[in-house]
Coordinates of C-alpha atoms in Angstrom, one line a residue:
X1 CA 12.1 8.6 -5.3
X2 CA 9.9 9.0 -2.0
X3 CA 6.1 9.0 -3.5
X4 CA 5.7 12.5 -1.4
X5 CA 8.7 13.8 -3.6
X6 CA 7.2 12.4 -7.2
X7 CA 3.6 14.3 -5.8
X8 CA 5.4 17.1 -5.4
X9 CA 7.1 17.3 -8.5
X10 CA 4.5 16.2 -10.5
X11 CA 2.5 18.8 -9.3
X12 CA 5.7 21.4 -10.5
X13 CA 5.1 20.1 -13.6
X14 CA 1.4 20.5 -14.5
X15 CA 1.7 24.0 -13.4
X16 CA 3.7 24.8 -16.0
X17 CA 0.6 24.2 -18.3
X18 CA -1.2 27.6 -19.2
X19 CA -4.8 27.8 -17.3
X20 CA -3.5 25.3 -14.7
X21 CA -2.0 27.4 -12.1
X22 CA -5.7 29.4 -11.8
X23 CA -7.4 25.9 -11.3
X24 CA -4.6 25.3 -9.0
X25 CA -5.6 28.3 -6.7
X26 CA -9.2 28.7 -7.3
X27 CA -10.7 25.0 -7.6
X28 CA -11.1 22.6 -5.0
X29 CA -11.5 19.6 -7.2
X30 CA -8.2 20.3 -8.5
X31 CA -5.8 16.6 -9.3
X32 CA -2.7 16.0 -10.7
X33 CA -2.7 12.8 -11.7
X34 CA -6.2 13.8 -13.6
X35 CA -4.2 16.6 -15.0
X36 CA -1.4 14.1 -16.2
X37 CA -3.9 11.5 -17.3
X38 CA -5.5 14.1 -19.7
X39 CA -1.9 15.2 -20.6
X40 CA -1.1 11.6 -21.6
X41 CA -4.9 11.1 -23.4
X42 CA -3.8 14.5 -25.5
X43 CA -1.1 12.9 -26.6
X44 CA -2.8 10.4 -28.4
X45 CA -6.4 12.1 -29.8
X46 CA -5.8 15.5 -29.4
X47 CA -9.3 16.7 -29.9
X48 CA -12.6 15.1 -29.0
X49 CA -15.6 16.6 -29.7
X50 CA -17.9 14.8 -26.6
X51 CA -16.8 12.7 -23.1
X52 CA -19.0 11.4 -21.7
X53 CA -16.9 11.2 -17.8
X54 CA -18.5 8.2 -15.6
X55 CA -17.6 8.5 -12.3
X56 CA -16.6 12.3 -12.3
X57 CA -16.9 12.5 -8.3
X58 CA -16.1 16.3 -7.5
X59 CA -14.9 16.9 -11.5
X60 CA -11.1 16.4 -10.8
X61 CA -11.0 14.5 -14.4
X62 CA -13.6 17.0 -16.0
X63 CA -11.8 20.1 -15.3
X64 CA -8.7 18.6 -16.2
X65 CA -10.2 17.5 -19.4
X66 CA -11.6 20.7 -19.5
X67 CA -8.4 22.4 -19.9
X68 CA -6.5 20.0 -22.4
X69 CA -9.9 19.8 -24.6
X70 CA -11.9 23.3 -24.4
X71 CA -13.8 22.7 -27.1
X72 CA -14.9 19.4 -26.2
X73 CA -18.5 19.3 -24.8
X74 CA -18.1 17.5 -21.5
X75 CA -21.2 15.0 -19.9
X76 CA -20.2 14.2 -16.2
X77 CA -21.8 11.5 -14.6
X78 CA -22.1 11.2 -10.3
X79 CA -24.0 9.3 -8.0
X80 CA -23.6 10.6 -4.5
X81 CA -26.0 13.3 -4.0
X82 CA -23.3 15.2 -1.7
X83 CA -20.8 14.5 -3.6
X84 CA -22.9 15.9 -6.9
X85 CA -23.3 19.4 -5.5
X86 CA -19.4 19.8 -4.9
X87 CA -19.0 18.7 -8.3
X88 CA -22.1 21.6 -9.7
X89 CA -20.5 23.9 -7.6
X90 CA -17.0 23.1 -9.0
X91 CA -18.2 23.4 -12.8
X92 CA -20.5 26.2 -12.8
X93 CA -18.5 28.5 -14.5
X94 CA -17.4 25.9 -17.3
X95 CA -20.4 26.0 -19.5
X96 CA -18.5 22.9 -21.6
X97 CA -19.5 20.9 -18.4
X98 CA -23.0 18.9 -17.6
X99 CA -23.7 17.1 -14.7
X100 CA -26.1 14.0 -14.0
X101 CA -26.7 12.4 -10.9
X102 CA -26.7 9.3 -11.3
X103 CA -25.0 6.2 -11.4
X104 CA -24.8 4.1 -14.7
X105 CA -24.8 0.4 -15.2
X106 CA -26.7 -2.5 -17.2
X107 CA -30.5 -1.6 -16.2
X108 CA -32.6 0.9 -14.5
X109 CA -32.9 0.4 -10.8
X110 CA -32.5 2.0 -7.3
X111 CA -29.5 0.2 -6.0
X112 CA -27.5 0.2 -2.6
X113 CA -24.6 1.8 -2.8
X114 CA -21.3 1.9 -0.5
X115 CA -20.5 5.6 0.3
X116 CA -17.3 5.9 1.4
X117 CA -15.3 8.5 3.5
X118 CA -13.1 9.5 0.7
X119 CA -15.7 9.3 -1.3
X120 CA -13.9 8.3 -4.8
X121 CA -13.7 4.8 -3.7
X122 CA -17.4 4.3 -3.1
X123 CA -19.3 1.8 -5.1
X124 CA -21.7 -0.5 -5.2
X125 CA -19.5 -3.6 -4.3
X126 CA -18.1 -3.6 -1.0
X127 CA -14.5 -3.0 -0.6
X128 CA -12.2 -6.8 -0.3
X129 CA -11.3 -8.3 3.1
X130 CA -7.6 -8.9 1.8
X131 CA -7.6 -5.1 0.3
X132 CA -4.7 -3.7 2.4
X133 CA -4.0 -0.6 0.6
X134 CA -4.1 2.9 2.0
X135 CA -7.9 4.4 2.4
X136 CA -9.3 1.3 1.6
X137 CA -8.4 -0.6 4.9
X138 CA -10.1 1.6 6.6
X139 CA -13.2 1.0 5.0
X140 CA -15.0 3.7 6.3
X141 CA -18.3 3.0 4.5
X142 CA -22.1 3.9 4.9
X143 CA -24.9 1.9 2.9
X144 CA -27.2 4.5 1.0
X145 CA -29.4 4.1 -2.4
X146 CA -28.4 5.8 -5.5
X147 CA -30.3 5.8 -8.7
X148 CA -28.8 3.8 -11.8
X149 CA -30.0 4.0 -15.4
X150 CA -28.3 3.0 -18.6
X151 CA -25.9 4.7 -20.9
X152 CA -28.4 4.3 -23.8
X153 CA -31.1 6.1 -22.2
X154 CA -28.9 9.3 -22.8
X155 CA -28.1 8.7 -26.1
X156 CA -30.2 11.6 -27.5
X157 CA -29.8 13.5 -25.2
X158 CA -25.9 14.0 -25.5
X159 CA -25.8 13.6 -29.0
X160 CA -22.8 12.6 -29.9
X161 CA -20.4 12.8 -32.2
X162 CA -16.6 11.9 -33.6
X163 CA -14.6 12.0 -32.3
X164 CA -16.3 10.7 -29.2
X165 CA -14.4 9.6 -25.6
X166 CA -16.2 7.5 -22.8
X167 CA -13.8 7.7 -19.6
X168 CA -15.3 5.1 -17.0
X169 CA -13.8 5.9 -13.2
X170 CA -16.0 3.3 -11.7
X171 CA -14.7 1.1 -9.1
X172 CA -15.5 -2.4 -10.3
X173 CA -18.8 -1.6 -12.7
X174 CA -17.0 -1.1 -16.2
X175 CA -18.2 -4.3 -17.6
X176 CA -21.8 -3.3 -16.6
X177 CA -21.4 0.4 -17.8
X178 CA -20.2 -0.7 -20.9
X179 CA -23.4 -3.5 -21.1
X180 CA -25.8 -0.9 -20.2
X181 CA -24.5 1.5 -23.9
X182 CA -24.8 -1.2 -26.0
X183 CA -26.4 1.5 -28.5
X184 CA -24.2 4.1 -27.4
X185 CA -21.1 2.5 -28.2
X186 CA -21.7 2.5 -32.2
X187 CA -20.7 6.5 -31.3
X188 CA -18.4 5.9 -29.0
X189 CA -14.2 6.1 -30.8
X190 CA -12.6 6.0 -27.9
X191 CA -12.8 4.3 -24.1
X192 CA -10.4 5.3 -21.1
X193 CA -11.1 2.6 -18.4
X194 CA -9.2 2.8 -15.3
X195 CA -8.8 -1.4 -14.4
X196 CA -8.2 -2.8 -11.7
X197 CA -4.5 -5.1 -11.4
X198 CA -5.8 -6.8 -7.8
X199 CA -9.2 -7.5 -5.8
X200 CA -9.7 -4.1 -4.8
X201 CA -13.7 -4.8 -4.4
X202 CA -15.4 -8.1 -4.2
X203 CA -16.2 -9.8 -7.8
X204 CA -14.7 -7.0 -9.7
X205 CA -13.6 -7.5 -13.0
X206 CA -9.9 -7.6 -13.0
X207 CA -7.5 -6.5 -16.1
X208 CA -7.9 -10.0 -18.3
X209 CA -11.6 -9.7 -18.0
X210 CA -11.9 -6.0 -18.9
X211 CA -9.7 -6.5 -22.0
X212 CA -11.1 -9.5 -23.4
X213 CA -14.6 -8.1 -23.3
X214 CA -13.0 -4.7 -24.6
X215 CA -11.8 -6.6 -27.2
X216 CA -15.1 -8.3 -27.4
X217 CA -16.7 -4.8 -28.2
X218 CA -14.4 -4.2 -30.9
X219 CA -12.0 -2.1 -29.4
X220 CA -8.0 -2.4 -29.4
X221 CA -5.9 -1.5 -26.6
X222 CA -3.6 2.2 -27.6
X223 CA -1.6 2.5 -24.0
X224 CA -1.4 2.6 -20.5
X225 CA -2.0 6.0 -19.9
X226 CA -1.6 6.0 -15.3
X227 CA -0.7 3.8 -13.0
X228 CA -2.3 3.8 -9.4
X229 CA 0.5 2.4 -6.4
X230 CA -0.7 1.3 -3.6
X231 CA 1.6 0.8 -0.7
X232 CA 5.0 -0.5 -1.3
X233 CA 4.3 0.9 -4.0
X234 CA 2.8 -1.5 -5.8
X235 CA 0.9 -1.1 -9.6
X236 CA -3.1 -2.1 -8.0
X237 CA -4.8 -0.1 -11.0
X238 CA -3.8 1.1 -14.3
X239 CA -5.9 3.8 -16.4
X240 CA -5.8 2.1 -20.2
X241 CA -6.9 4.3 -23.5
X242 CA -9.5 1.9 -25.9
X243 CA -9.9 3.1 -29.2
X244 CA -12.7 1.0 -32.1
X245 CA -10.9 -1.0 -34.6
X246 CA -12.5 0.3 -37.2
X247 CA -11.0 3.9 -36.5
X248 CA -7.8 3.0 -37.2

């Protein structure tokens, strides 16, 4: 099936949820495939009662979340400053919903950070020369500063409890995300990391080295949960649901 005809019925489909043809018409920052991944993360823990979303860019995954888990208490974390204010404006009305700006990682710094165009793949690696794939070749970027702090430092602050999702959206810094919540992660039941299959960014972790040092943590691997194609439609990314062993 032609990828424009799978959008398109995709899109058909979530509709069909109750709450998601208002998003549909009223929110900007409404997405599918954050739609489906929520869909899919239902289907497996049907209730959270915190998730904590790294990398929530304009809050297409928080609003999605939003609807599959109302009475979840939803912690959105972005760095862009321009970026931020879409995403406030986009979840003003969902009291579930708190924003940060910031980015998060393995220390507390001011960091340069690659803004790009379509601002979901900016990060603070640059993008690979042998990266091909649609919106990344053309690598439309702008150097900026962005502040970074750790996962820990919130700890209090969000105050959370089981069960308990971290969603990490982060463009090659899951390893350090993860590093920087050390403390945090005693809380934490469940981890939904999208990976990366091929060098998107330069020194990003790849697949193997994201599940070894998930494993590493203490968490098993559940399922594959959404795959990102790139063109020929090949698998670049994969989003995969982490849960501790010891919540088995």
């Amino acid at each position: 099936m032609p990828a424009f005809l799978e959008r398109f019925f995709n899109t058909l489909t979530a509709l069909k949820h109750p709450g998601a043809v208002r998003e549909f018409l009223t929110s900007k920052a409404f997405s599918t495939p954050c739609f489906q991944l929520s869909l899919a993360l239902k289907s497996h823990q049907p209730h959270f009662e915190i998730i904590v979303d790294v990398g929530a860019n304009v809050g297409q995954f928080a609003l999605a979340a939003a609807l599959h888990f109302p009475e979840s208490r939803i912690y959105s974390f972005e760095p862009l400053p321009d970026v931020f204010d879409q995403l406030l404006e986009n979840t003003r009305r969902k009291l579930n919903i708190k924003t940060f700006n910031c980015a998060l990682g393995n220390r507390k710094d001011r960091i340069p950070f690659f803004r790009n165009e379509y601002t979901r793949l900016s990060s603070s690696l640059k993008i690979h020369e042998n990266n091909k794939h649609l919106r990344y070749n053309q690598n439309l970027t702008c150097l900026i500063e962005v502040d970074l702090v750790k996962l820990d430092e919130f700890t209090t602050l969000l105050d959370i409890k089981s069960p308990s999702l971290l969603k990490l959206d982060v463009q090659g810094m899951e390893i350090d995300v993860i590093s920087g919540g050390m403390n945090a992660l005693s809380q934490i039941d469940f981890i939904l990391c999208e990976t990366a299959l091929v060098n998107l960014y330069e020194n990003q972790p790849l697949f193997d080295d994201i599940h070894c040092f998930m494993r590493d943590c203490g968490y098993e691997l559940v399922a594959p949960l959404f795959i990102n194609k790139g063109e020929g439609g090949r698998a670049i990314e994969v989003d995969l649901l982490y849960r501790k062993k010891a919540s088995l």
